[in-house]
Structures are given as C-alpha cells and as structure tokens.
Amino acid sequence: MQFTTTFLILASLATSAFAKIAAGSGDFAVTINGKTYNPDAGKSAKPDKLSTCTGLIQVRGVHVGYDIDCATLAVKDYTLTGAPDAQRMVTRPTVIFSSKSATLSPAQLKGTTITDFDLRDDGFNIIFKTSAGKFKIQSKDGAQGGIFQMEIEFAGDVEFVHTLGPELFYFKNGVTGKINFGNGESADSTHKMLLGKDSPQVATKTYQDGRTTKWTVSPGGRLGGVLGEDSTELGAGASNCTSDCQAQNRINGSIPPSQDPVDPQPLPGAKRGVRGVVYRDE
C-alpha cells in the first residue's frame, strides 16, 4: 500500500514534465520472453499469466528505446532515436545512458516476479516484486520532457548508479550553475540542444564525475531523468516529500527555461574527443 501511495504522489509531481510531450507522437512496443506487445491506439496491453522474465525486456518507441535486464533490473542503453519531431535533440540514434541501475544484492533480487505490466500508446509502466521489496520503472515515449523514472520500496536505502552514453558528459551549466548532461552540440535548424538532468526525489547524490553519478535513494524515493527545456528551469527543484505533498512542492512547469549554455565542458573524469566521443579522463 505504501508503494502504491508513493507512486501516485510521485507521478503527480512528474505530470508537468510529461505534459510537455506532444500527445500522440509516441508509441511503445515491448518484447518480453520472446513475445512482442504493441496494442492498438488507445488500447492497453496486460499479458495474462506473466510473472517472470528472462534475458532482456526490449522497450522500443518512436523517440526512445531501452532494455531492462531481467536478472539485475538494470536499464541498459537508454537511447533517443532522433526521429523527426519539432522537439528532438538528436538526428540519429544516440545512447543517453549506457546504464541506469540500482545496486541490489542477490538477497534483494531473490524471487523476482512481475506484478504489473501496463503498456498503452506512449506509456509503459512495469512493477517488479522481490522477496525484499518492489521496484518500478515508468517511461514515456517522447522527444523530451520528464520521460523516465525508477522508484523503489525496500526496507533500507538503495544505491543507484547512472553511467552516460559514450557521446555524453556531465557539466556545470554556466547559465544556471546547476549540473546538466549533454553532448555539447548547439541547436540548429534540425534539432534542439541535447540537455538533460538527473531528477531525484528523497535521494542524495554521493558521487559525481564527468561520466557517472551515484545516489542513495531512501524508501519511497525515486530517481528520474528530465530531457530538454525542463532540465534548465531555474526553480529549486523537487522537495523530499513522500506523502501529503502540497502545491509548493511542485514546479508545475511554470518556471521558464534558461537560455542554452555555450560550449559546455565536461566535469573532471571525462574529456571530449573527436566525432563526439567522450573519453574517461584517467
């Protein structure tokens, strides 16, 4: 019950970002245990008798694609496709995160089952239950916005690790003074500037370099991602409420985005190379 309540609260906090995705522009298909689900427009898919998975769950959309490792529940190769769209930030498939993972022990992963699978148009939600807790992945198929988050309900804190794709790096935004990620490529007539940020709720960042962040996420917390103009809003960001959240705990998309940063440089731990490849700075 606590997990369900927390999810509803956190989902409401993310609504403003989700609302900026053009309605009808996305369409997810999900392949699990060798079977692909892609319901008709306006319909939902909830497979009968689906309780376990093996290998990878493949999530493929118009704008977004990623895999879920059934053994570890880690998200792999979260990618923007670059499909034509007025809000797109890339013009070809670009891996935004090589991995987004929760550090769960074998004991915490024991007995993993799927308790909810909800696929409808541009939205996909899945809940895993283990002997120790619950883990939810929520995603939207959009060119930008608040389109991904991972939520936990375990007895204690869980470490999350985010590792960027090979062309991206974390940097300090010279306009806002906050940490963003991107590839440093300025906007032009074909795309917006690629900008994003990690979006924590009831989570503490414990490590940061040019390629990686680590977070300690408390029970009821989540770690999401925001892409595009929402990632450069000048507001204070989300608070640490997990219940009875008030309007002041929300941004609601009312704060204008800042201008794009100029020639951002990687934080220590990464350096820009040729053809957009970012190298770890040893």
CSV table of C-alpha atoms in Angstrom, one decimal:
chain,number,residue,atom,x,y,z
A,1,MET,CA,0.0,0.0,0.0
A,2,GLN,CA,2.8,2.4,0.8
A,3,PHE,CA,4.4,1.8,-2.6
A,4,THR,CA,1.1,2.5,-4.4
A,5,THR,CA,0.5,5.7,-2.4
A,6,THR,CA,4.1,6.9,-3.0
A,7,PHE,CA,3.8,6.2,-6.7
A,8,LEU,CA,0.6,8.2,-7.1
A,9,ILE,CA,2.3,11.1,-5.3
A,10,LEU,CA,5.5,10.9,-7.4
A,11,ALA,CA,3.5,10.5,-10.6
A,12,SER,CA,1.7,13.8,-9.8
A,13,LEU,CA,5.0,15.5,-9.3
A,14,ALA,CA,6.1,14.4,-12.8
A,15,THR,CA,2.9,15.3,-14.6
A,16,SER,CA,4.1,18.8,-15.6
A,17,ALA,CA,7.1,17.4,-17.4
A,18,PHE,CA,5.1,14.5,-19.0
A,19,ALA,CA,2.6,17.1,-20.3
A,20,LYS,CA,5.1,18.8,-22.5
A,21,ILE,CA,5.4,15.7,-24.7
A,22,ALA,CA,3.3,16.1,-27.9
A,23,ALA,CA,0.2,14.0,-27.5
A,24,GLY,CA,0.1,11.0,-29.8
A,25,SER,CA,3.7,11.4,-31.0
A,26,GLY,CA,5.0,8.3,-29.3
A,27,ASP,CA,4.2,4.6,-29.5
A,28,PHE,CA,5.9,1.9,-27.4
A,29,ALA,CA,6.3,-1.8,-28.3
A,30,VAL,CA,7.6,-4.1,-25.7
A,31,THR,CA,9.2,-7.6,-26.2
A,32,ILE,CA,9.3,-9.9,-23.2
A,33,ASN,CA,10.1,-13.6,-23.1
A,34,GLY,CA,10.2,-13.6,-26.9
A,35,LYS,CA,6.7,-12.1,-27.4
A,36,THR,CA,6.1,-8.5,-28.6
A,37,TYR,CA,3.2,-6.4,-27.3
A,38,ASN,CA,2.1,-3.3,-29.2
A,39,PRO,CA,-1.6,-2.6,-28.6
A,40,ASP,CA,-3.8,-0.5,-31.0
A,41,ALA,CA,-4.0,3.2,-30.3
A,42,GLY,CA,-5.9,3.9,-27.2
A,43,LYS,CA,-5.8,0.3,-26.1
A,44,SER,CA,-3.7,-1.2,-23.3
A,45,ALA,CA,-1.7,-4.5,-23.1
A,46,LYS,CA,-1.5,-6.5,-19.8
A,47,PRO,CA,-0.3,-10.0,-20.7
A,48,ASP,CA,-2.1,-12.9,-19.0
A,49,LYS,CA,-0.1,-15.1,-16.6
A,50,LEU,CA,3.1,-13.1,-17.0
A,51,SER,CA,5.1,-13.4,-13.7
A,52,THR,CA,8.7,-13.9,-14.6
A,53,CYS,CA,11.1,-12.9,-17.4
A,54,THR,CA,14.5,-14.0,-18.7
A,55,GLY,CA,17.1,-12.2,-20.7
A,56,LEU,CA,16.2,-8.6,-21.7
A,57,ILE,CA,12.9,-6.8,-21.8
A,58,GLN,CA,13.2,-4.7,-25.0
A,59,VAL,CA,11.3,-1.4,-25.0
A,60,ARG,CA,11.2,0.3,-28.4
A,61,GLY,CA,9.4,3.6,-29.2
A,62,VAL,CA,9.3,6.2,-31.9
A,63,HIS,CA,11.6,8.5,-29.9
A,64,VAL,CA,13.0,6.3,-27.1
A,65,GLY,CA,14.4,2.8,-26.7
A,66,TYR,CA,16.0,0.8,-23.9
A,67,ASP,CA,16.4,-2.6,-22.4
A,68,ILE,CA,15.7,-4.0,-18.9
A,69,ASP,CA,18.0,-6.8,-17.7
A,70,CYS,CA,15.7,-9.3,-16.0
A,71,ALA,CA,18.5,-10.7,-13.8
A,72,THR,CA,19.5,-7.3,-12.3
A,73,LEU,CA,16.6,-5.0,-13.1
A,74,ALA,CA,19.2,-2.6,-14.6
A,75,VAL,CA,18.2,-0.4,-17.5
A,76,LYS,CA,20.6,-0.6,-20.4
A,77,ASP,CA,21.3,1.6,-23.5
A,78,TYR,CA,18.6,4.2,-22.9
A,79,THR,CA,18.6,5.8,-26.3
A,80,LEU,CA,17.0,8.7,-28.2
A,81,THR,CA,16.3,7.7,-31.7
A,82,GLY,CA,16.4,11.1,-33.4
A,83,ALA,CA,13.1,10.5,-35.2
A,84,PRO,CA,11.6,13.6,-36.9
A,85,ASP,CA,9.9,15.9,-34.3
A,86,ALA,CA,9.9,19.6,-33.6
A,87,GLN,CA,11.3,18.9,-30.1
A,88,ARG,CA,14.0,16.4,-31.0
A,89,MET,CA,17.5,17.0,-29.7
A,90,VAL,CA,19.4,14.5,-31.9
A,91,THR,CA,19.1,13.5,-35.5
A,92,ARG,CA,20.4,9.9,-35.2
A,93,PRO,CA,20.2,7.2,-32.5
A,94,THR,CA,22.2,8.4,-29.5
A,95,VAL,CA,22.7,6.5,-26.3
A,96,ILE,CA,21.9,8.8,-23.4
A,97,PHE,CA,22.6,6.4,-20.6
A,98,SER,CA,24.7,3.2,-21.0
A,99,SER,CA,23.2,2.1,-17.8
A,100,LYS,CA,20.8,3.2,-15.0
A,101,SER,CA,21.0,0.6,-12.3
A,102,ALA,CA,20.0,0.0,-8.7
A,103,THR,CA,22.7,-1.9,-6.7
A,104,LEU,CA,20.6,-4.8,-5.4
A,105,SER,CA,22.1,-7.8,-3.6
A,106,PRO,CA,21.2,-11.4,-4.6
A,107,ALA,CA,19.0,-11.5,-1.5
A,108,GLN,CA,17.1,-8.4,-2.6
A,109,LEU,CA,16.6,-9.8,-6.1
A,110,LYS,CA,15.6,-13.2,-4.9
A,111,GLY,CA,12.2,-14.3,-6.1
A,112,THR,CA,11.7,-11.5,-8.6
A,113,THR,CA,8.3,-11.5,-10.3
A,114,ILE,CA,6.4,-9.1,-12.4
A,115,THR,CA,3.3,-7.8,-10.6
A,116,ASP,CA,2.2,-5.2,-13.1
A,117,PHE,CA,2.7,-4.6,-16.8
A,118,ASP,CA,0.9,-1.6,-18.3
A,119,LEU,CA,1.5,-0.6,-21.9
A,120,ARG,CA,-0.6,2.0,-23.7
A,121,ASP,CA,0.4,4.1,-26.6
A,122,ASP,CA,3.4,6.2,-25.5
A,123,GLY,CA,3.4,5.0,-21.9
A,124,PHE,CA,5.0,1.9,-20.3
A,125,ASN,CA,5.0,1.0,-16.6
A,126,ILE,CA,6.3,-2.2,-15.0
A,127,ILE,CA,6.5,-3.2,-11.4
A,128,PHE,CA,8.8,-6.0,-10.1
A,129,LYS,CA,8.3,-7.6,-6.7
A,130,THR,CA,11.1,-9.4,-4.9
A,131,SER,CA,11.4,-11.1,-1.6
A,132,ALA,CA,12.7,-7.8,-0.2
A,133,GLY,CA,10.6,-5.1,-1.8
A,134,LYS,CA,9.3,-3.6,-5.0
A,135,PHE,CA,10.9,-1.8,-8.0
A,136,LYS,CA,9.0,0.2,-10.6
A,137,ILE,CA,10.1,1.6,-14.0
A,138,GLN,CA,7.9,4.3,-15.6
A,139,SER,CA,8.6,5.7,-19.1
A,140,LYS,CA,7.1,7.8,-21.8
A,141,ASP,CA,8.0,7.8,-25.5
A,142,GLY,CA,8.7,11.4,-26.2
A,143,ALA,CA,11.4,13.5,-27.8
A,144,GLN,CA,12.0,15.4,-24.5
A,145,GLY,CA,10.4,16.1,-21.1
A,146,GLY,CA,10.2,14.1,-17.9
A,147,ILE,CA,10.1,10.7,-19.7
A,148,PHE,CA,11.7,8.2,-17.3
A,149,GLN,CA,11.9,7.3,-13.7
A,150,MET,CA,12.8,4.4,-11.4
A,151,GLU,CA,11.2,4.0,-8.0
A,152,ILE,CA,11.9,1.7,-5.1
A,153,GLU,CA,10.1,0.4,-2.0
A,154,PHE,CA,12.7,-1.6,0.1
A,155,ALA,CA,13.3,-1.6,3.8
A,156,GLY,CA,16.5,0.4,3.5
A,157,ASP,CA,18.4,2.8,1.3
A,158,VAL,CA,19.4,1.6,-2.2
A,159,GLU,CA,22.4,2.9,-4.3
A,160,PHE,CA,21.6,4.0,-7.9
A,161,VAL,CA,24.4,4.4,-10.5
A,162,HIS,CA,23.9,6.4,-13.7
A,163,THR,CA,26.5,6.0,-16.4
A,164,LEU,CA,26.2,8.2,-19.5
A,165,GLY,CA,26.4,7.0,-23.1
A,166,PRO,CA,29.7,7.3,-25.0
A,167,GLU,CA,29.0,10.8,-26.5
A,168,LEU,CA,27.7,12.5,-23.4
A,169,PHE,CA,29.2,14.1,-20.3
A,170,TYR,CA,28.1,15.9,-17.2
A,171,PHE,CA,28.9,19.6,-16.9
A,172,LYS,CA,28.2,22.6,-14.8
A,173,ASN,CA,25.7,24.8,-16.7
A,174,GLY,CA,27.2,28.3,-16.9
A,175,VAL,CA,23.8,29.9,-17.2
A,176,THR,CA,22.0,28.2,-14.2
A,177,GLY,CA,25.0,27.0,-12.2
A,178,LYS,CA,23.4,23.5,-12.0
A,179,ILE,CA,24.6,20.1,-13.2
A,180,ASN,CA,23.3,19.0,-16.6
A,181,PHE,CA,24.4,16.4,-19.1
A,182,GLY,CA,24.6,16.7,-22.9
A,183,ASN,CA,26.9,16.3,-25.9
A,184,GLY,CA,27.9,20.0,-26.2
A,185,GLU,CA,26.4,20.4,-29.6
A,186,SER,CA,24.5,23.6,-30.1
A,187,ALA,CA,21.0,23.7,-31.5
A,188,ASP,CA,20.4,24.3,-35.2
A,189,SER,CA,17.6,24.1,-37.7
A,190,THR,CA,17.4,20.3,-37.4
A,191,HIS,CA,17.4,19.8,-33.6
A,192,LYS,CA,17.3,21.4,-30.2
A,193,MET,CA,20.4,21.3,-27.9
A,194,LEU,CA,20.7,18.0,-26.2
A,195,LEU,CA,20.3,18.8,-22.5
A,196,GLY,CA,19.2,16.7,-19.5
A,197,LYS,CA,19.5,16.3,-15.8
A,198,ASP,CA,19.1,13.6,-13.2
A,199,SER,CA,15.8,14.2,-11.2
A,200,PRO,CA,15.9,12.8,-7.6
A,201,GLN,CA,13.2,12.6,-5.0
A,202,VAL,CA,14.2,11.6,-1.5
A,203,ALA,CA,17.7,10.8,-2.8
A,204,THR,CA,21.2,12.1,-2.0
A,205,LYS,CA,24.0,12.3,-4.6
A,206,THR,CA,27.1,10.6,-3.2
A,207,TYR,CA,29.4,10.7,-6.3
A,208,GLN,CA,29.8,12.8,-9.4
A,209,ASP,CA,32.3,12.9,-12.2
A,210,GLY,CA,32.1,13.7,-15.9
A,211,ARG,CA,30.5,10.3,-16.8
A,212,THR,CA,28.9,8.9,-13.7
A,213,THR,CA,26.6,9.8,-10.8
A,214,LYS,CA,25.8,7.7,-7.7
A,215,TRP,CA,22.8,8.3,-5.5
A,216,THR,CA,21.5,6.9,-2.2
A,217,VAL,CA,17.7,6.6,-2.6
A,218,SER,CA,15.6,6.2,0.5
A,219,PRO,CA,12.5,4.0,0.8
A,220,GLY,CA,9.7,5.7,-1.2
A,221,GLY,CA,12.1,7.7,-3.3
A,222,ARG,CA,12.8,7.7,-6.9
A,223,LEU,CA,15.4,8.7,-9.5
A,224,GLY,CA,14.2,10.0,-12.8
A,225,GLY,CA,15.5,11.9,-15.8
A,226,VAL,CA,14.4,15.1,-17.5
A,227,LEU,CA,15.4,16.0,-21.0
A,228,GLY,CA,15.1,19.3,-22.9
A,229,GLU,CA,14.0,22.6,-21.7
A,230,ASP,CA,12.6,21.2,-18.4
A,231,SER,CA,16.2,20.3,-17.4
A,232,THR,CA,17.3,24.0,-17.4
A,233,GLU,CA,14.4,25.5,-15.4
A,234,LEU,CA,15.7,27.9,-12.7
A,235,GLY,CA,13.5,26.6,-9.9
A,236,ALA,CA,14.7,24.9,-6.7
A,237,GLY,CA,13.6,21.5,-7.9
A,238,ALA,CA,11.6,18.8,-6.1
A,239,SER,CA,11.5,18.6,-2.3
A,240,ASN,CA,11.8,15.5,-0.2
A,241,CYS,CA,8.1,14.9,0.5
A,242,THR,CA,6.8,11.4,0.1
A,243,SER,CA,3.3,11.9,1.4
A,244,ASP,CA,0.7,14.8,1.7
A,245,CYS,CA,2.7,16.8,-0.9
A,246,GLN,CA,1.5,20.4,-1.2
A,247,ALA,CA,1.4,22.6,-4.3
A,248,GLN,CA,4.6,24.4,-3.1
A,249,ASN,CA,6.4,21.0,-3.5
A,250,ARG,CA,5.8,21.1,-7.3
A,251,ILE,CA,7.1,23.2,-10.1
A,252,ASN,CA,4.2,22.5,-12.5
A,253,GLY,CA,6.1,23.8,-15.5
A,254,SER,CA,5.5,27.5,-14.5
A,255,ILE,CA,9.2,28.5,-14.4
A,256,PRO,CA,10.6,29.5,-17.8
A,257,PRO,CA,13.7,27.6,-19.1
A,258,SER,CA,17.0,29.4,-19.3
A,259,GLN,CA,19.0,30.0,-22.5
A,260,ASP,CA,21.2,27.2,-23.8
A,261,PRO,CA,24.7,27.0,-22.3
A,262,VAL,CA,27.6,27.9,-24.7
A,263,ASP,CA,30.5,25.4,-25.2
A,264,PRO,CA,29.9,23.3,-22.0
A,265,GLN,CA,33.0,21.4,-20.8
A,266,PRO,CA,33.0,18.0,-19.0
A,267,LEU,CA,33.4,17.8,-15.3
A,268,PRO,CA,36.6,16.0,-14.1
A,269,GLY,CA,36.6,12.4,-15.1
A,270,ALA,CA,35.8,12.9,-18.8
A,271,LYS,CA,37.1,14.7,-21.8
A,272,ARG,CA,35.7,15.4,-25.2
A,273,GLY,CA,37.3,13.6,-28.1
A,274,VAL,CA,36.8,13.5,-31.9
A,275,ARG,CA,33.5,12.8,-33.5
A,276,GLY,CA,31.6,13.5,-30.3
A,277,VAL,CA,33.1,10.6,-28.3
A,278,VAL,CA,33.7,11.3,-24.7
A,279,TYR,CA,36.7,9.6,-23.0
A,280,ARG,CA,37.2,8.9,-19.4
A,281,ASP,CA,40.0,11.2,-18.2
A,282,GLU,CA,42.2,8.8,-16.2
